Coordinates of C-alpha atoms in Angstrom, one line a residue:
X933 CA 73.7 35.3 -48.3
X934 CA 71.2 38.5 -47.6
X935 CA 68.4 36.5 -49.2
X936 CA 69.2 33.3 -47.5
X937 CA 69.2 35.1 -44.3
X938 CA 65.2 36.3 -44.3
X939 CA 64.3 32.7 -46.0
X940 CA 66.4 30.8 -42.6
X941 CA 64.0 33.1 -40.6
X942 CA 60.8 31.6 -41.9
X943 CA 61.4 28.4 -41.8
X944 CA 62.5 28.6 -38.2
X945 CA 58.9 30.6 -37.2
X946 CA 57.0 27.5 -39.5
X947 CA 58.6 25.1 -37.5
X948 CA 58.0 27.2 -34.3
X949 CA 54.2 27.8 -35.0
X950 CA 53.7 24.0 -36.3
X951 CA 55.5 22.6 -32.6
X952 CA 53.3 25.6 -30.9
X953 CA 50.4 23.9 -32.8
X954 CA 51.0 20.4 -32.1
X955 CA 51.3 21.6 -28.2
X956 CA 48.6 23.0 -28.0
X957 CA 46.4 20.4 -29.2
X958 CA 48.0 18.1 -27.1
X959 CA 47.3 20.4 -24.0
X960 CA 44.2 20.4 -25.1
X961 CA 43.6 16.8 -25.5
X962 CA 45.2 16.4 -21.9
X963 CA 43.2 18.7 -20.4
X964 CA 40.0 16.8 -22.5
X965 CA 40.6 13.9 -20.7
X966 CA 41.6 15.4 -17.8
X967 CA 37.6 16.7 -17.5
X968 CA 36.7 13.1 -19.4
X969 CA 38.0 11.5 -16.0
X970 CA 37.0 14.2 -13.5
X971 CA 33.0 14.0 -14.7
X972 CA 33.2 10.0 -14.7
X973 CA 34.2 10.2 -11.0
X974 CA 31.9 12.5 -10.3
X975 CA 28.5 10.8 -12.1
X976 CA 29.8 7.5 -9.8
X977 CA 30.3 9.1 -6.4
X978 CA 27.1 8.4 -4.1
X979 CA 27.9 12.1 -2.6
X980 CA 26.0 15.3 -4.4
X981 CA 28.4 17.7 -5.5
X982 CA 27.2 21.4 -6.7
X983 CA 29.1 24.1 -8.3
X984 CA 28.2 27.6 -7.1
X985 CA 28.8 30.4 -9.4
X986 CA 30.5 33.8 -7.6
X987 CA 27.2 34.9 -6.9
X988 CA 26.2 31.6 -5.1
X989 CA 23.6 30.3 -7.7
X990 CA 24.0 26.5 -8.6
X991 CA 26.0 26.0 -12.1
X992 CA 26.1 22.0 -12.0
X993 CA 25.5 18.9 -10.1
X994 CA 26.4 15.6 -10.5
X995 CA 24.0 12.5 -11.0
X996 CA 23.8 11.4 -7.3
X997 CA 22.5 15.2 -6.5
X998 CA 20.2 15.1 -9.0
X999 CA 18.2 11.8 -6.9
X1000 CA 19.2 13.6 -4.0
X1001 CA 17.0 16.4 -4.7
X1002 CA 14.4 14.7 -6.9
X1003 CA 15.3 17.1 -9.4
X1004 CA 17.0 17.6 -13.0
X1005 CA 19.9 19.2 -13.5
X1006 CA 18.2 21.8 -15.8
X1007 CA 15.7 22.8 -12.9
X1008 CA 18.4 22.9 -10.5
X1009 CA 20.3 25.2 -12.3
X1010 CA 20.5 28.9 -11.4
X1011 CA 18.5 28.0 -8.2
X1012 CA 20.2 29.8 -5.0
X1013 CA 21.7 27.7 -2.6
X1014 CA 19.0 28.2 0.2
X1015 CA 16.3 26.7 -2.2
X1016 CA 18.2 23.0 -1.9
X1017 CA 20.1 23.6 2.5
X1018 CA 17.7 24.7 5.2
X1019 CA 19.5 28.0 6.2
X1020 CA 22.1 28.6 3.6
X1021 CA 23.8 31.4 3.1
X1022 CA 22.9 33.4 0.0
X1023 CA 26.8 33.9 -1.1
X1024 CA 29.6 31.7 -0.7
X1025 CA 31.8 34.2 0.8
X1026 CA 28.9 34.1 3.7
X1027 CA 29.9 30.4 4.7
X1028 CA 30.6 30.5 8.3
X1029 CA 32.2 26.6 7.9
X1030 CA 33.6 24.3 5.8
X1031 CA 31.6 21.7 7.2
X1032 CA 28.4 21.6 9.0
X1033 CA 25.7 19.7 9.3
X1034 CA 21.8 20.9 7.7
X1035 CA 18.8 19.8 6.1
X1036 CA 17.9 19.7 2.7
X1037 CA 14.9 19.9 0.6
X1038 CA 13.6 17.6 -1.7
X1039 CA 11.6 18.6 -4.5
X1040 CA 8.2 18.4 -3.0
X1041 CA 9.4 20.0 0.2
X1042 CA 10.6 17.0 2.4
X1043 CA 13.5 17.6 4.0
X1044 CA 16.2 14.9 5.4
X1045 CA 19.1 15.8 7.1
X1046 CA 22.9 16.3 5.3
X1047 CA 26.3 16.8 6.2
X1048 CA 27.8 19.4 3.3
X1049 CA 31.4 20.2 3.0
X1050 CA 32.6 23.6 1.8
X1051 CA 35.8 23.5 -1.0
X1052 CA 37.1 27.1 -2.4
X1053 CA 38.7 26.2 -5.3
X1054 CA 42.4 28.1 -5.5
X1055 CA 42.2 30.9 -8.1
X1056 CA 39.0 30.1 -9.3
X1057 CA 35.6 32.0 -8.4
X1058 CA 33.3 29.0 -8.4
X1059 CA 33.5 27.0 -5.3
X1060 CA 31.7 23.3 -4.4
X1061 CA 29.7 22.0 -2.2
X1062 CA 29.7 18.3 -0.9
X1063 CA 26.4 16.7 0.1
X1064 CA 26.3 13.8 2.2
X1065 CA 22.9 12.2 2.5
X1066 CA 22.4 11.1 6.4
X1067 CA 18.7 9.4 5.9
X1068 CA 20.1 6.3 4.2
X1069 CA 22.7 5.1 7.0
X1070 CA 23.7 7.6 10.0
X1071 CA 27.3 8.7 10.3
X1072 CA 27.3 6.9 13.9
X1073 CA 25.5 3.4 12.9
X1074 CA 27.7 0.7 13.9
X1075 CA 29.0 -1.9 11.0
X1076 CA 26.4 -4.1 11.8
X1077 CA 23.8 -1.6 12.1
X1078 CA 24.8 -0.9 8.7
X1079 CA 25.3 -4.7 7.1
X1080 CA 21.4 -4.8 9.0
X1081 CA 19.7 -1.8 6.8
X1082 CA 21.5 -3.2 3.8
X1083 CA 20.2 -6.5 4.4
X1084 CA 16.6 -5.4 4.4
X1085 CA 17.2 -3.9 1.4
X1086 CA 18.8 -7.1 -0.6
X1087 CA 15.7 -9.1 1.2
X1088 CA 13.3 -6.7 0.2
X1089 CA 11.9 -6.6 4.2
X1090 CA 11.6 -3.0 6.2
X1091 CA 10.4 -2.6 9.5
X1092 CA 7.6 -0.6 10.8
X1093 CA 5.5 0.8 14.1
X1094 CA 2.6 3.1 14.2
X1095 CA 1.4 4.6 17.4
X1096 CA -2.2 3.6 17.2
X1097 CA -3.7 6.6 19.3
X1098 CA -1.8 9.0 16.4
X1099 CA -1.4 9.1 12.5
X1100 CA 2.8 9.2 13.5
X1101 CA 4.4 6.0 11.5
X1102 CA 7.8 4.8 11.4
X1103 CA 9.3 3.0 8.4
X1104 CA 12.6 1.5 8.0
X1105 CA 14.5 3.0 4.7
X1106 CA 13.9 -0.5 2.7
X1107 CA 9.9 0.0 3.0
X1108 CA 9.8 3.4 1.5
X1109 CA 10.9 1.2 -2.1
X1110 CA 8.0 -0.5 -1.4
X1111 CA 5.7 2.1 -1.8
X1112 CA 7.1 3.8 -4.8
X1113 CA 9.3 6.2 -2.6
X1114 CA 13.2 7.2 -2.2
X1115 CA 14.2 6.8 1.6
X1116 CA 13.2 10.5 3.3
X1117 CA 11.2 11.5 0.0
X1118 CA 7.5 11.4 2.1
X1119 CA 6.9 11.4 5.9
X1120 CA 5.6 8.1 6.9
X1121 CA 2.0 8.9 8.1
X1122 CA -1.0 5.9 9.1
X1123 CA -3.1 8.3 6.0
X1124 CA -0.5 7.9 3.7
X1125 CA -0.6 3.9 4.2
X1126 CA -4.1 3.6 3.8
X1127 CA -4.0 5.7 0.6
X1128 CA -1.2 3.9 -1.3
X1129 CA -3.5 0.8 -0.3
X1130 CA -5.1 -0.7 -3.2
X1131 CA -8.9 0.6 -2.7
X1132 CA -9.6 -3.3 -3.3
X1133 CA -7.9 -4.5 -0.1
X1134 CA -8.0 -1.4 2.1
X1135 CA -11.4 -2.3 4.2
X1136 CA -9.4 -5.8 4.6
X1137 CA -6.3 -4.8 5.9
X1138 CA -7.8 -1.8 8.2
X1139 CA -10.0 -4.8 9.6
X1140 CA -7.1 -7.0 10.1
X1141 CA -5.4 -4.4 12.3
X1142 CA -8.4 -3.2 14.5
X1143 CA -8.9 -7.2 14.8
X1144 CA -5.1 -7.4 16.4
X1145 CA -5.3 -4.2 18.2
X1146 CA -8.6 -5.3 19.7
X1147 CA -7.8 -9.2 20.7
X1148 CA -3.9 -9.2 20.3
X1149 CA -4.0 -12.0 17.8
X1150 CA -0.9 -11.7 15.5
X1151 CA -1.6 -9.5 12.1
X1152 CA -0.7 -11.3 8.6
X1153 CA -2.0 -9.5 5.2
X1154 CA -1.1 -9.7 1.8
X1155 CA -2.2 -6.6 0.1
X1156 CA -1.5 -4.5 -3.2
X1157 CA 0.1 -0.8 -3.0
X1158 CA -0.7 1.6 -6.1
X1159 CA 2.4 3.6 -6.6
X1160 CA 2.3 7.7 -7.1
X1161 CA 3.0 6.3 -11.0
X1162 CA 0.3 4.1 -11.0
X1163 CA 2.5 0.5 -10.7
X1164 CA 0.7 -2.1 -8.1
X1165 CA 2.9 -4.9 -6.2
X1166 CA 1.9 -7.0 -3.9
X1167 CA 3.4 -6.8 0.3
X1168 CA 3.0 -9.1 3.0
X1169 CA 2.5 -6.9 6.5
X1170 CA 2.9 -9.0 9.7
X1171 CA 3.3 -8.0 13.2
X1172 CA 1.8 -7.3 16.7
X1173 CA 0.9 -4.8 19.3
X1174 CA 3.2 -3.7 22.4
X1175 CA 1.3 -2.3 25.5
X1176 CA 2.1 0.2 28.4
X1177 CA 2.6 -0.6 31.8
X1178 CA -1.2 -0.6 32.2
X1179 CA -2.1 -3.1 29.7
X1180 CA -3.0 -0.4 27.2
X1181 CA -2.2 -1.0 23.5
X1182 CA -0.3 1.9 22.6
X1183 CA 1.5 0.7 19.3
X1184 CA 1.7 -1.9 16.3
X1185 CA 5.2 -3.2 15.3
X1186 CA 6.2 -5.6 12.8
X1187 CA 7.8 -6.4 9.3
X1188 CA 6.7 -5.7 5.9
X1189 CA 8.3 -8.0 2.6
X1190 CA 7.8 -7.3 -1.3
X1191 CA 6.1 -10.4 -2.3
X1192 CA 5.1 -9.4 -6.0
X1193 CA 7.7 -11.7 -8.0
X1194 CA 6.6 -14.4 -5.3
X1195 CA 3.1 -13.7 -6.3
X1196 CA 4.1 -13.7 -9.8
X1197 CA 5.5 -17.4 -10.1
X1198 CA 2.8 -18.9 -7.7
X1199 CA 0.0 -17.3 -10.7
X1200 CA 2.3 -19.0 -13.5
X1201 CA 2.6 -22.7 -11.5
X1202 CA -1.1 -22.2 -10.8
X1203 CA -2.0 -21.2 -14.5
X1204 CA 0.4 -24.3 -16.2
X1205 CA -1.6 -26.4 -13.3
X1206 CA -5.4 -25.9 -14.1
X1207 CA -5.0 -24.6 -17.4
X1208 CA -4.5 -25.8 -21.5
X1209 CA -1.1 -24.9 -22.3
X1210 CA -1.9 -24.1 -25.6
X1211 CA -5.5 -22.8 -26.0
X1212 CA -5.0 -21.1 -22.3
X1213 CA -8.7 -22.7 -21.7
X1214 CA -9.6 -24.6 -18.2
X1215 CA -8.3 -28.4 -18.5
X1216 CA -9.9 -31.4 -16.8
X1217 CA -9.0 -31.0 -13.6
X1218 CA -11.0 -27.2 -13.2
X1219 CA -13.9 -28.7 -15.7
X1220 CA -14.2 -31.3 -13.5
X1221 CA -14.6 -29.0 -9.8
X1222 CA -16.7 -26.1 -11.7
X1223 CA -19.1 -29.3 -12.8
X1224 CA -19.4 -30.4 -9.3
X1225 CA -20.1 -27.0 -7.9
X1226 CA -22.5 -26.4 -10.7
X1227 CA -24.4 -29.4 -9.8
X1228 CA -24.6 -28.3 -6.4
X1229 CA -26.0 -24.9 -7.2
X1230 CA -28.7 -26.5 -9.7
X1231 CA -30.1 -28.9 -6.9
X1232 CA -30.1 -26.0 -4.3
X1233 CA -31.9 -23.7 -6.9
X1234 CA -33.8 -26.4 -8.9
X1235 CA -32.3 -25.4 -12.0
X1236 CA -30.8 -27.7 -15.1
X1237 CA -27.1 -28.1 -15.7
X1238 CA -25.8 -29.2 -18.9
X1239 CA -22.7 -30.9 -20.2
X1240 CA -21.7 -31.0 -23.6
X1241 CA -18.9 -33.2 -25.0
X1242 CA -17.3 -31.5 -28.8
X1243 CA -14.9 -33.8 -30.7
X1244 CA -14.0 -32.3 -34.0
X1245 CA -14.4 -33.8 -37.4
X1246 CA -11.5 -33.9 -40.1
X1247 CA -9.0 -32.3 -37.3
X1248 CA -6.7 -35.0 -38.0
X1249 CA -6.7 -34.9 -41.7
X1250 CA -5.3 -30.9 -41.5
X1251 CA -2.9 -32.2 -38.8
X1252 CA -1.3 -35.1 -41.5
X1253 CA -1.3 -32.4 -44.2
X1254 CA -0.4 -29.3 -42.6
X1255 CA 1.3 -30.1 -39.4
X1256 CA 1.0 -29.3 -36.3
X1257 CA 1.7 -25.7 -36.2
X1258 CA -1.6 -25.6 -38.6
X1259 CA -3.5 -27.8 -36.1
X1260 CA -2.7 -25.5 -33.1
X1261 CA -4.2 -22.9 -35.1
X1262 CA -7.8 -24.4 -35.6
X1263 CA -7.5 -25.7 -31.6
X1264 CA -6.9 -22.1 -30.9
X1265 CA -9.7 -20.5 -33.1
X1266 CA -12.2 -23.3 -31.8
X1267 CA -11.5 -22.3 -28.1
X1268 CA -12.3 -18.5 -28.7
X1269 CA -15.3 -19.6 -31.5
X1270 CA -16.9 -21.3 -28.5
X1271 CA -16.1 -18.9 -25.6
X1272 CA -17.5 -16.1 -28.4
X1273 CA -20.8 -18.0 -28.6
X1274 CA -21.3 -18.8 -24.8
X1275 CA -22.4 -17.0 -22.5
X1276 CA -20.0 -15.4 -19.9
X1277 CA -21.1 -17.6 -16.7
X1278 CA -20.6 -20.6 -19.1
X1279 CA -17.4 -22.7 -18.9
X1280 CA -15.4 -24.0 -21.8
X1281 CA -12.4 -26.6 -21.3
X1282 CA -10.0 -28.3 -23.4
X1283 CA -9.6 -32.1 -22.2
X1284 CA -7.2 -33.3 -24.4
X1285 CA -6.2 -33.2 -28.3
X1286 CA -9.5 -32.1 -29.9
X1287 CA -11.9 -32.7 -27.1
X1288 CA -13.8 -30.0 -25.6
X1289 CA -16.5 -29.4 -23.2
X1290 CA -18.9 -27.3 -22.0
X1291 CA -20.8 -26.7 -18.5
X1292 CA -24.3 -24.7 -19.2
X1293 CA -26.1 -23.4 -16.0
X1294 CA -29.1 -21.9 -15.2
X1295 CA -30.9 -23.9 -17.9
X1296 CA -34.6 -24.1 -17.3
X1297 CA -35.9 -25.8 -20.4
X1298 CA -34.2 -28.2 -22.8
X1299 CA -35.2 -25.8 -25.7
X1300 CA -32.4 -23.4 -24.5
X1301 CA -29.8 -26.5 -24.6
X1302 CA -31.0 -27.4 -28.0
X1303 CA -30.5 -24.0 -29.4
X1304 CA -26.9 -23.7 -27.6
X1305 CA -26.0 -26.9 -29.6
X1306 CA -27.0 -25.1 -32.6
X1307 CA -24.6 -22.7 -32.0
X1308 CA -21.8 -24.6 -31.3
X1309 CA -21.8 -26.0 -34.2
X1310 CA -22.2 -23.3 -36.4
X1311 CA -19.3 -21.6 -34.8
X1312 CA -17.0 -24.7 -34.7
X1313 CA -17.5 -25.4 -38.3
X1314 CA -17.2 -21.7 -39.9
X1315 CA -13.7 -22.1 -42.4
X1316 CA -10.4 -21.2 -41.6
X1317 CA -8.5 -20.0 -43.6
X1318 CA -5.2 -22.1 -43.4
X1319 CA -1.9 -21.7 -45.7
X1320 CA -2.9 -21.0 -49.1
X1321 CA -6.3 -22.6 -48.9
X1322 CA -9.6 -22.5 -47.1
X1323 CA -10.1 -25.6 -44.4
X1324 CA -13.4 -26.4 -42.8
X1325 CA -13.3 -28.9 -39.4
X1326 CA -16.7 -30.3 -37.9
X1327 CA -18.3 -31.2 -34.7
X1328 CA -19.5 -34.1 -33.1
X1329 CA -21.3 -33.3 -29.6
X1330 CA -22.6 -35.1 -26.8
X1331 CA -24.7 -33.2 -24.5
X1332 CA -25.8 -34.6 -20.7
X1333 CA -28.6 -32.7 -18.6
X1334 CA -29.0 -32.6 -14.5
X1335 CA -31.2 -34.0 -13.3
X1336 CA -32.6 -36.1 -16.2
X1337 CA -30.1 -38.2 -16.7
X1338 CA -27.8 -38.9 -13.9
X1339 CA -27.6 -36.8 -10.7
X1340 CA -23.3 -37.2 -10.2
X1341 CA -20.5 -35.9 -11.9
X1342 CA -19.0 -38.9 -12.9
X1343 CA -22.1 -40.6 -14.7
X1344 CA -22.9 -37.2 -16.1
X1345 CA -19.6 -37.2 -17.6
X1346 CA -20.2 -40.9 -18.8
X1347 CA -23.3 -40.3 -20.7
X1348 CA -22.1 -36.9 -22.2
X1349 CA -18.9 -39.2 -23.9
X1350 CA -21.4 -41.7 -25.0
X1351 CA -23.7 -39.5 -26.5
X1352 CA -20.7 -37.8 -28.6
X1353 CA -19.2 -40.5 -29.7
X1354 CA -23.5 -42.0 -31.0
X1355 CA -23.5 -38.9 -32.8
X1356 CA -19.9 -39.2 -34.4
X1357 CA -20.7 -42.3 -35.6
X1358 CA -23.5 -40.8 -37.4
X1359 CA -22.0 -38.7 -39.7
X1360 CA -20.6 -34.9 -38.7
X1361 CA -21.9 -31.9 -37.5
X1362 CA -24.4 -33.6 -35.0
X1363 CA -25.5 -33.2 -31.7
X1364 CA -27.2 -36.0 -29.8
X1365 CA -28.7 -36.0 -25.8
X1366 CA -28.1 -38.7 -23.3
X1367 CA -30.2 -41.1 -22.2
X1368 CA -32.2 -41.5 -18.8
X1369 CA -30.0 -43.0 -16.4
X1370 CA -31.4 -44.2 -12.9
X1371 CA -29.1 -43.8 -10.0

């Protein structure tokens, strides 16, 4: 009974210390996902929220204070509270209100105004502090004040006026975006705008507004903005001046919109328009306008113009063998064989399966054409090297001159395909020059 006694004891404290155990780690998990919950809510709320230590240096802060202050968390930490609130006091147990209203400082020393709210946490010594940003929408906007500034944002439009006698600017919170800035991050100055200015338009667009401020005619730009990181898109700026009671011009108002994913698609329509889809080369309908204007240039400067027509020889024999994926290939390498053997003012165009041409300017003897035909087909029939094996396509080419042989696009054209077509008949790897033609 004495022994049993001791060995009752034991197994009593075991089962103690194992329910002890088992609490605790459940406490513990609790309280794990108790902090689990608490730091989701925080990294979601749109409010910056600091923990001050005892002695009133910064312990944490959540995601939204971090873009409030343009800052890390890891340079934020152990800062004092004045570095981040325009006159706060240097210890907690200094705060002369729970709430008040301040401004705060951004990493590059721009401030924008805050409400902050003031919670002592019970029994603890760390204490928080509530940052409400006040540049983004003010406490007192109306609801449609507000649905307005969001608006501009969604629409990707801002407002703007510039006192033309001054550098002082105004811009809406949607336009800061625009320019690579958060909304309070930079004061708006007439410098800074012509700075973030692409050096490219900036002459235009200054010349645009003296032209409105000067005659009152309404101001419509499209322009490019370089970023502080270097990224360019592409803005629309319209407006007009307002005038004192004098008639003076004293300021420019208007609207500016984010056009560069408008700019974007028109490029891409315009590309697919004039251009091969598969060789990326000029198609017929460019050829054809940089042909005309190269004929006008020649008879204003009594030069030469040249047109060559290139079929290639044995294209379709690697197409029926092959495929086409094999064919797109040699169209490819032909294009970029004839742009590498060109000079850079020349045009090459792709006019349909595997026709090419070619506008030469500035010619001013018929030895320089007959040495560019040379060329041409050295480059067009160097082997590719195709699937397992080693393929080798030639040329055919017809080549028309202005003024010797027709004086208009259309019979310059004419003769060029004739010529091609005499020399393809032939045999391959030829060249042959059109005749006189009287017009």
């Amino acid at each position: 009974m004495s022994d049993a006694l001791p060995l009752s004891i034991s197994v009593s404290l075991a089962v103690i210390a194992v329910v002890a155990l088992a609490y605790a780690a459940h406490v513990r998990r609790r309280e794990r996902a108790r902090l689990e919950i608490l730091d989701a809510v925080l990294a979601n709320v749109s409010d910056g929220v600091l923990v001050l230590g005892a002695d009133g240096s910064v312990r944490n802060i959540n995601i939204a204070a971090a873009e409030m202050f343009d800052r890390t968390e890891e340079e934020i930490a152990g800062r004092c509270l004045n570095d981040l609130l325009s006159d706060a006091p240097e210890r907690p147990d200094e705060q002369q209100a729970d709430e008040y209203r301040t401004d705060a400082i951004r990493s590059n020393g721009a401030t924008f105004p805050v409400d902050v709210r003031f919670l002592q946490l019970p029994g603890q010594r760390e204490s928080v502090l509530v940052v409400h940003d006040l540049s983004r929408v003010r406490p007192d906007a109306t609801e449609e004040e507000q649905r307005f500034k969001q608006s501009q944002y969604f629409a990707r439009i801002g407002t703007w006026d510039w006192r033309v006698d001054t550098d002082e600017l105004y811009w809406s919170d949607a336009i800061y975006g625009m320019f690579g800035y958060k909304p309070g991050e930079v004061i708006p100055t007439y410098s800074l705008f012509c700075d973030a200015v692409h050096p490219d338009d900036r002459e235009r667009v200054r010349e645009g507004e003296i032209r409105c401020i000067e005659t009152g005619e309404n101001h419509d730009e499209e322009y490019r903005v370089v970023w502080p990181d270097g990224t360019i898109r592409w803005l629309r700026e319209t407006g007009n001046v307002t005038k004192d009671e004098t008639g003076k011009t004293v300021k420019m108002m208007g609207v500016v919109r984010d056009i560069t994913e408008e700019r974007e698609e028109a490029d891409q329509i315009r590309e697919l328009a004039f251009h091969d889809a598969l060789t990326r080369l000029p198609n017929r309908t460019i050829f054809e306008d940089r042909l005309s204007k190269a004929i006008d240039r020649a008879k204003r400067h009594k030069k030469k113009v040249a047109v060559i027509f290139i079929d290639l020889d044995g294209f379709k024999q690697i197409n029926d063998e092959l495929g086409h994926a094999a064919g797109d290939r040699v169209l490819i390498n032909t294009g970029q064989r004839l742009i590498n053997a060109l000079r850079a003012s020349d045009t090459v165009a792709r006019i349909g399966g595997d026709e090419f041409t070619v506008i030469l300017e500035d010619l001013e003897t018929d030895a320089e054409i007959h040495n560019i035909a040379e060329k041409i087909l050295v480059a067009v029939s160097t082997p590719t090297e195709l699937g397992q094996g080693t393929y080798w396509v030639g040329a055919s080419l017809g080549i028309a001159i202005y003024p010797e042989h027709a004086r208009t696009l259309d019979t310059l054209i004419h003769i060029a395909d004739q010529a091609m077509y005499t020399a393809k008949a032939e045999g391959t790897n030829l060249y042959r020059i059109g005749w006189e033609f009287e017009n």
